[in-house]
Amino acid sequence: MSTHQPISPCMTLRNYIYGIWLCLLLPHAALADWHREEAPVMGTQITVELWHEEAARGKALTAAVLDEMHRIDNLMSSWKPDSELSRVNARAAQEPVTVSRELLGLVISALAFSEATGGAFDITYASAGKYYDYRKGIKPTVVQLEQALPAIDYRHVKVDTASSTIVFIHPGVRIDLGGIAKGYAVDQSIAILRKAGIDNALVSAGGDTRVIGERWGRAWKVGIRDPRNRDGVVTMIPLKDLAISTSGDYERYFEEDGVRYHHILNPGTGQSSSAVHSASIIGSNATATDALSTSIFVMGVEKGLQLIDSLPDTEAVIIDNQGRMHYSAGLDRLD
Ligand code: ADP
Ligand code: MG
């Protein structure tokens, strides 16, 4: 067979086979990719990253996650006067307020975390929390704090599942889901992606992250920040089908006379908790890791690790107020 022949039967066959391979591979090679979207929602930065074979579908799914975040924010934000939560805060001290099953469900979960943490997690912290403005450097006066303290007690919040109502049995009670709603929104987003058949994804809302599967065949890696160095990371946690939440005293704060006033309050005092600099919790779902990271931040190293070690499939990394790191008993089991 002459190599000078313009098109040999052999070459034609080879090109044909090559062409078929190209046709089979190209649509995927050109379009299958990681799709990533970021947007500010719920007062924090939302990130969604997922693998999808089709660019349009991948883009639609990242948009669906952001829509879900907005939906939950509109329902549960204490900053939006027309949210369902704000309606509860405005009226529940006078009469039972009818709420959606969804809000009722999350409030019931929050109350369960209050029971499990001996009251460290308490959505009525907001009875005093409403007097803080970290951006403006404002904190409650001694008198305001004194008056607010009796209203902080999760047992003042009564839910009735039959009528789907919430009532406060004490005056001056106010609730805020800031310590659990972002984790819940991450879980809802992950559920949307799972339902759509996604095998590899990450959704994060500020300090709350949950992943599906892996990234490029390896565990996802989420960093735990150095609480006293904005750009520093103290350790990377590998995650497969897990959630991680970090609560830190460096997220929202101001300093006055050497005291750091930040956004995680000890329900017993109505003041910022100072036992630790950060608490990170790893577990199967972000609603739980979110509520637990806030709780363990308040409980401190000893009580916090005791609780975490008693819970199945839940681990913790705590950085105390001297910068020392503490780990839960089972952390070395994570691969
Ligand atoms: P971030 O909001 O920075 O992700 P967290 O998950 O720890 O951090 O949540 C802190 C938020 O939780 C606060 O902004 C406030 O809305 C709420 N919060 C503060 N103290 C408590 C508490 N003791 N129990 C429940 N929620 C709290
Ligand atoms: Mg939290």
Short mmCIF file of C-alpha atoms and ligand atoms in Angstrom, two decimals:
data_model
loop_
_atom_site.label_atom_id
_atom_site.label_comp_id
_atom_site.label_asym_id
_atom_site.label_seq_id
_atom_site.Cartn_x
_atom_site.Cartn_y
_atom_site.Cartn_z
CA MET A 1 0.00 0.00 0.00
CA SER A 2 1.50 3.32 -1.05
CA THR A 3 1.88 5.96 1.63
CA HIS A 4 1.41 8.56 -1.12
CA GLN A 5 -2.17 7.65 -1.72
CA PRO A 6 -4.23 10.62 -0.55
CA ILE A 7 -6.71 8.53 1.35
CA SER A 8 -6.02 4.92 1.99
CA PRO A 9 -8.82 2.55 2.94
CA CYS A 10 -6.84 1.89 6.08
CA MET A 11 -6.57 5.61 6.93
CA THR A 12 -10.26 6.05 6.22
CA LEU A 13 -11.10 3.31 8.67
CA ARG A 14 -8.71 4.74 11.26
CA ASN A 15 -10.18 8.23 10.83
CA TYR A 16 -13.65 6.79 11.03
CA ILE A 17 -12.93 5.04 14.32
CA TYR A 18 -11.11 8.14 15.60
CA GLY A 19 -14.13 10.24 14.56
CA ILE A 20 -16.49 8.01 16.47
CA TRP A 21 -14.28 8.31 19.55
CA LEU A 22 -14.22 12.07 19.20
CA CYS A 23 -18.01 12.17 18.84
CA LEU A 24 -18.36 10.05 21.96
CA LEU A 25 -15.86 12.03 23.98
CA LEU A 26 -16.26 15.61 22.86
CA PRO A 27 -19.67 16.55 24.27
CA HIS A 28 -18.43 15.48 27.70
CA ALA A 29 -14.91 16.80 27.33
CA ALA A 30 -16.30 20.17 26.28
CA LEU A 31 -19.11 20.46 28.81
CA ALA A 32 -18.63 18.16 31.79
CA ASP A 33 -17.11 20.38 34.44
CA TRP A 34 -17.19 21.80 37.93
CA HIS A 35 -19.81 24.51 38.22
CA ARG A 36 -19.23 27.10 40.92
CA GLU A 37 -21.35 30.01 42.10
CA GLU A 38 -20.90 32.44 44.95
CA ALA A 39 -23.32 35.05 46.30
CA PRO A 40 -23.97 37.00 49.49
CA VAL A 41 -27.12 35.66 51.20
CA MET A 42 -28.09 35.40 54.91
CA GLY A 43 -25.43 37.96 55.81
CA THR A 44 -22.69 35.61 54.67
CA GLN A 45 -20.98 34.27 51.55
CA ILE A 46 -22.70 31.27 49.94
CA THR A 47 -20.58 28.94 47.82
CA VAL A 48 -21.89 26.05 45.73
CA GLU A 49 -19.64 23.86 43.66
CA LEU A 50 -20.79 20.73 41.82
CA TRP A 51 -19.83 18.38 39.03
CA HIS A 52 -22.28 17.96 36.17
CA GLU A 53 -22.00 16.51 32.69
CA GLU A 54 -24.09 19.30 31.14
CA ALA A 55 -23.15 22.92 31.59
CA ALA A 56 -26.74 24.22 31.41
CA ARG A 57 -28.00 21.74 34.00
CA GLY A 58 -25.01 22.41 36.26
CA LYS A 59 -25.70 26.14 36.11
CA ALA A 60 -29.42 25.61 36.78
CA LEU A 61 -28.61 23.55 39.87
CA THR A 62 -26.23 26.13 41.35
CA ALA A 63 -28.99 28.71 40.77
CA ALA A 64 -31.53 26.42 42.50
CA VAL A 65 -29.28 26.30 45.58
CA LEU A 66 -29.02 30.08 45.75
CA ASP A 67 -32.83 30.36 45.34
CA GLU A 68 -33.25 27.95 48.26
CA MET A 69 -30.92 30.06 50.42
CA HIS A 70 -32.97 33.18 49.60
CA ARG A 71 -36.23 31.35 50.33
CA ILE A 72 -35.04 30.25 53.78
CA ASP A 73 -33.61 33.71 54.51
CA ASN A 74 -36.97 35.32 53.67
CA LEU A 75 -38.69 32.89 56.03
CA MET A 76 -36.28 32.89 58.96
CA SER A 77 -34.30 36.13 59.01
CA SER A 78 -34.68 38.27 62.12
CA TRP A 79 -33.47 41.24 60.07
CA LYS A 80 -36.38 41.15 57.63
CA PRO A 81 -39.47 42.70 59.30
CA ASP A 82 -41.87 40.66 57.11
CA SER A 83 -40.23 37.26 57.66
CA GLU A 84 -42.22 34.58 59.43
CA LEU A 85 -39.73 34.68 62.30
CA SER A 86 -40.20 38.45 62.74
CA ARG A 87 -43.95 37.88 62.86
CA VAL A 88 -43.42 35.43 65.71
CA ASN A 89 -41.18 37.86 67.59
CA ALA A 90 -43.74 40.65 67.18
CA ARG A 91 -46.77 38.70 68.48
CA ALA A 92 -45.92 35.43 70.26
CA ALA A 93 -45.68 37.04 73.71
CA GLN A 94 -49.36 38.08 73.32
CA GLU A 95 -50.89 35.06 71.58
CA PRO A 96 -50.00 31.81 69.78
CA VAL A 97 -48.77 32.59 66.28
CA THR A 98 -49.50 30.15 63.45
CA VAL A 99 -46.35 29.31 61.49
CA SER A 100 -45.33 27.09 58.60
CA ARG A 101 -44.45 23.46 59.32
CA GLU A 102 -40.92 24.27 58.21
CA LEU A 103 -40.32 27.05 60.75
CA LEU A 104 -42.05 25.03 63.45
CA GLY A 105 -39.80 22.04 62.66
CA LEU A 106 -36.59 24.05 62.93
CA VAL A 107 -37.70 25.69 66.20
CA ILE A 108 -38.46 22.21 67.58
CA SER A 109 -34.95 21.08 66.53
CA ALA A 110 -33.43 24.16 68.17
CA LEU A 111 -35.27 23.40 71.42
CA ALA A 112 -33.98 19.81 71.29
CA PHE A 113 -30.40 21.13 71.00
CA SER A 114 -31.09 23.36 74.03
CA GLU A 115 -32.09 20.26 76.03
CA ALA A 116 -29.07 18.29 74.78
CA THR A 117 -26.59 21.09 75.61
CA GLY A 118 -27.93 22.05 79.04
CA GLY A 119 -29.16 25.35 77.62
CA ALA A 120 -25.85 26.44 76.00
CA PHE A 121 -27.72 26.57 72.71
CA ASP A 122 -30.68 28.87 73.23
CA ILE A 123 -32.53 30.78 70.51
CA THR A 124 -33.93 33.15 73.17
CA TYR A 125 -30.37 34.54 73.55
CA ALA A 126 -31.83 37.19 71.22
CA SER A 127 -33.80 38.71 74.12
CA ALA A 128 -30.41 40.27 75.05
CA GLY A 129 -28.76 39.79 71.65
CA LYS A 130 -31.05 42.39 70.08
CA TYR A 131 -29.18 45.12 71.99
CA TYR A 132 -25.84 44.37 70.31
CA ASP A 133 -24.76 45.98 67.08
CA TYR A 134 -21.28 44.70 66.27
CA ARG A 135 -20.78 46.91 63.25
CA LYS A 136 -21.61 50.05 65.18
CA GLY A 137 -19.82 48.89 68.36
CA ILE A 138 -23.02 48.97 70.46
CA LYS A 139 -23.72 46.71 73.46
CA PRO A 140 -26.56 46.63 76.01
CA THR A 141 -26.43 48.92 79.03
CA VAL A 142 -26.28 47.31 82.48
CA VAL A 143 -29.99 48.05 82.96
CA GLN A 144 -30.98 46.63 79.55
CA LEU A 145 -29.02 43.45 80.25
CA GLU A 146 -30.56 43.08 83.71
CA GLN A 147 -34.04 43.41 82.25
CA ALA A 148 -33.36 41.07 79.34
CA LEU A 149 -31.78 38.20 81.29
CA PRO A 150 -35.01 36.69 82.72
CA ALA A 151 -36.37 36.45 79.15
CA ILE A 152 -33.47 34.20 78.06
CA ASP A 153 -34.70 30.66 78.59
CA TYR A 154 -35.68 28.26 75.84
CA ARG A 155 -38.43 26.90 78.10
CA HIS A 156 -40.31 30.16 77.56
CA VAL A 157 -40.93 29.01 73.97
CA LYS A 158 -43.88 26.64 73.60
CA VAL A 159 -44.69 24.94 70.33
CA ASP A 160 -47.91 23.15 69.48
CA THR A 161 -47.52 20.75 66.58
CA ALA A 162 -51.25 20.04 66.22
CA SER A 163 -52.08 23.71 65.58
CA SER A 164 -48.60 24.59 64.22
CA THR A 165 -48.26 27.53 66.60
CA ILE A 166 -45.55 29.14 68.71
CA VAL A 167 -46.18 31.12 71.87
CA PHE A 168 -43.82 32.82 74.39
CA ILE A 169 -44.91 32.35 78.00
CA HIS A 170 -42.76 35.22 79.29
CA PRO A 171 -42.67 38.91 78.35
CA GLY A 172 -39.75 40.32 76.40
CA VAL A 173 -38.77 37.00 74.78
CA ARG A 174 -37.24 37.19 71.34
CA ILE A 175 -35.86 34.35 69.25
CA ASP A 176 -33.21 34.21 66.53
CA LEU A 177 -32.20 31.19 64.45
CA GLY A 178 -28.77 32.58 63.50
CA GLY A 179 -27.03 29.65 65.18
CA ILE A 180 -28.86 26.92 63.22
CA ALA A 181 -30.59 28.32 60.09
CA LYS A 182 -27.50 28.45 57.87
CA GLY A 183 -26.75 24.80 58.58
CA TYR A 184 -30.38 23.97 57.83
CA ALA A 185 -30.19 25.89 54.55
CA VAL A 186 -27.04 23.95 53.61
CA ASP A 187 -28.83 20.65 54.34
CA GLN A 188 -31.84 21.69 52.25
CA SER A 189 -29.50 22.60 49.39
CA ILE A 190 -27.68 19.28 49.61
CA ALA A 191 -31.08 17.52 49.49
CA ILE A 192 -31.93 19.39 46.26
CA LEU A 193 -28.62 18.35 44.69
CA ARG A 194 -28.96 14.72 45.80
CA LYS A 195 -32.47 14.56 44.37
CA ALA A 196 -31.06 15.84 41.07
CA GLY A 197 -28.60 12.94 41.06
CA ILE A 198 -25.46 14.94 41.90
CA ASP A 199 -22.61 12.74 43.16
CA ASN A 200 -19.96 15.40 43.85
CA ALA A 201 -20.72 18.77 45.40
CA LEU A 202 -19.93 21.27 48.13
CA VAL A 203 -22.36 23.80 49.62
CA SER A 204 -21.19 26.31 52.17
CA ALA A 205 -22.83 29.22 53.99
CA GLY A 206 -20.07 31.07 55.81
CA GLY A 207 -18.92 28.73 58.56
CA ASP A 208 -21.24 25.86 57.63
CA THR A 209 -20.25 23.42 54.89
CA ARG A 210 -21.53 20.06 53.68
CA VAL A 211 -20.18 17.92 50.86
CA ILE A 212 -21.42 15.10 48.64
CA GLY A 213 -18.84 12.57 47.47
CA GLU A 214 -15.37 13.70 46.50
CA ARG A 215 -13.46 16.22 44.40
CA TRP A 216 -11.27 14.76 41.63
CA GLY A 217 -11.40 11.37 43.35
CA ARG A 218 -10.14 12.70 46.68
CA ALA A 219 -11.89 13.83 49.86
CA TRP A 220 -12.97 17.46 49.91
CA LYS A 221 -10.77 19.52 52.20
CA VAL A 222 -12.12 22.30 54.39
CA GLY A 223 -9.77 24.51 56.38
CA ILE A 224 -10.14 25.57 60.01
CA ARG A 225 -9.06 29.17 60.27
CA ASP A 226 -6.50 30.54 62.66
CA PRO A 227 -8.75 32.62 64.95
CA ARG A 228 -6.11 35.33 65.31
CA ASN A 229 -4.74 35.50 61.78
CA ARG A 230 -7.19 36.33 58.98
CA ASP A 231 -5.22 34.51 56.32
CA GLY A 232 -3.99 31.59 58.41
CA VAL A 233 -5.37 28.05 58.42
CA VAL A 234 -4.48 25.81 61.37
CA THR A 235 -5.57 22.51 59.84
CA MET A 236 -7.36 21.01 56.86
CA ILE A 237 -10.17 18.51 57.49
CA PRO A 238 -10.85 15.87 54.81
CA LEU A 239 -14.56 15.31 54.21
CA LYS A 240 -16.60 12.78 52.24
CA ASP A 241 -20.39 12.97 52.60
CA LEU A 242 -19.99 14.98 55.81
CA ALA A 243 -20.69 18.44 57.23
CA ILE A 244 -18.44 20.81 59.17
CA SER A 245 -19.36 23.99 61.03
CA THR A 246 -17.08 26.45 62.76
CA SER A 247 -18.13 29.07 65.27
CA GLY A 248 -15.51 31.71 66.02
CA ASP A 249 -15.12 34.89 68.03
CA TYR A 250 -13.56 36.57 64.98
CA GLU A 251 -16.63 36.62 62.70
CA ARG A 252 -18.58 39.56 64.07
CA TYR A 253 -17.09 41.58 66.91
CA PHE A 254 -15.79 44.87 68.19
CA GLU A 255 -13.34 45.63 70.96
CA GLU A 256 -13.72 48.08 73.80
CA ASP A 257 -11.31 48.52 76.72
CA GLY A 258 -9.53 45.32 75.77
CA VAL A 259 -12.75 43.26 75.80
CA ARG A 260 -13.92 41.48 72.66
CA TYR A 261 -17.71 41.74 72.19
CA HIS A 262 -18.72 39.11 69.64
CA HIS A 263 -21.83 37.41 68.33
CA ILE A 264 -21.98 34.19 70.38
CA LEU A 265 -23.61 34.83 73.73
CA ASN A 266 -23.63 32.82 76.90
CA PRO A 267 -27.37 32.49 77.64
CA GLY A 268 -26.58 32.57 81.37
CA THR A 269 -25.07 36.06 81.23
CA GLY A 270 -26.28 37.60 77.96
CA GLN A 271 -22.63 38.40 77.25
CA SER A 272 -20.10 37.10 74.73
CA SER A 273 -18.69 33.73 75.71
CA SER A 274 -14.92 33.83 76.18
CA ALA A 275 -13.85 30.24 76.96
CA VAL A 276 -12.67 29.45 73.43
CA HIS A 277 -11.67 31.21 70.23
CA SER A 278 -13.33 28.70 67.92
CA ALA A 279 -15.20 25.41 67.87
CA SER A 280 -15.48 23.24 64.76
CA ILE A 281 -17.85 20.29 64.62
CA ILE A 282 -17.83 17.52 62.03
CA GLY A 283 -20.93 15.36 61.58
CA SER A 284 -23.41 13.90 59.16
CA ASN A 285 -25.62 16.96 58.71
CA ALA A 286 -25.08 20.71 58.83
CA THR A 287 -28.15 21.56 60.94
CA ALA A 288 -26.60 19.57 63.78
CA THR A 289 -23.00 20.72 63.23
CA ASP A 290 -24.17 24.35 63.10
CA ALA A 291 -26.15 24.15 66.35
CA LEU A 292 -23.40 22.13 68.03
CA SER A 293 -20.56 24.46 67.00
CA THR A 294 -22.39 27.39 68.61
CA SER A 295 -23.18 25.22 71.67
CA ILE A 296 -19.64 23.89 72.14
CA PHE A 297 -18.28 27.41 71.75
CA VAL A 298 -20.39 28.36 74.80
CA MET A 299 -19.74 25.14 76.77
CA GLY A 300 -15.95 25.36 76.51
CA VAL A 301 -13.33 22.62 76.08
CA GLU A 302 -14.08 20.19 78.88
CA LYS A 303 -17.88 20.08 78.82
CA GLY A 304 -17.89 20.49 75.07
CA LEU A 305 -15.66 17.49 74.36
CA GLN A 306 -17.57 15.44 76.91
CA LEU A 307 -20.78 16.07 74.98
CA ILE A 308 -19.21 15.48 71.55
CA ASP A 309 -17.61 12.22 72.68
CA SER A 310 -21.04 11.01 73.82
CA LEU A 311 -22.61 11.63 70.40
CA PRO A 312 -22.31 9.07 67.57
CA ASP A 313 -20.42 10.11 64.40
CA THR A 314 -19.71 13.61 65.69
CA GLU A 315 -16.22 15.08 66.15
CA ALA A 316 -14.76 18.40 67.28
CA VAL A 317 -11.69 20.58 66.96
CA ILE A 318 -11.64 23.33 69.58
CA ILE A 319 -9.15 26.19 69.84
CA ASP A 320 -9.20 27.48 73.41
CA ASN A 321 -8.66 31.07 74.54
CA GLN A 322 -4.89 30.47 74.76
CA GLY A 323 -4.76 29.26 71.14
CA ARG A 324 -4.29 25.59 72.08
CA MET A 325 -6.01 22.94 69.98
CA HIS A 326 -8.19 20.18 71.44
CA TYR A 327 -9.63 17.20 69.55
CA SER A 328 -12.50 14.81 70.20
CA ALA A 329 -11.65 11.17 70.81
CA GLY A 330 -12.63 9.78 67.41
CA LEU A 331 -11.12 12.42 65.14
CA ASP A 332 -8.26 10.21 63.95
CA ARG A 333 -10.85 7.88 62.42
CA LEU A 334 -11.59 10.40 59.65
CA ASP A 335 -9.58 9.48 56.56
P1 ADP B 1 -21.91 32.21 62.30
O1 ADP B 1 -23.27 32.85 62.34
O2 ADP B 1 -20.79 33.18 62.29
O3 ADP B 1 -21.79 31.10 61.29
P2 ADP B 1 -22.53 30.50 64.51
O4 ADP B 1 -23.05 29.36 63.73
O5 ADP B 1 -21.76 30.15 65.72
O6 ADP B 1 -21.68 31.50 63.68
O7 ADP B 1 -23.77 31.30 64.96
C1 ADP B 1 -23.67 32.48 65.68
C2 ADP B 1 -25.03 33.04 65.69
O8 ADP B 1 -25.85 32.24 66.54
C3 ADP B 1 -25.10 34.42 66.24
O9 ADP B 1 -24.91 35.39 65.24
C4 ADP B 1 -26.50 34.44 66.81
O10 ADP B 1 -27.41 34.70 65.76
C5 ADP B 1 -26.72 33.02 67.27
N1 ADP B 1 -26.38 32.78 68.69
C6 ADP B 1 -25.51 33.47 69.49
N2 ADP B 1 -25.43 32.91 70.71
C7 ADP B 1 -26.27 31.83 70.69
C8 ADP B 1 -26.62 30.84 71.65
N3 ADP B 1 -26.09 30.80 72.88
N4 ADP B 1 -27.52 29.89 71.27
C9 ADP B 1 -28.07 29.89 70.03
N5 ADP B 1 -27.77 30.81 69.10
C10 ADP B 1 -26.88 31.76 69.40
MG MG B 2 -23.48 27.48 64.58
#
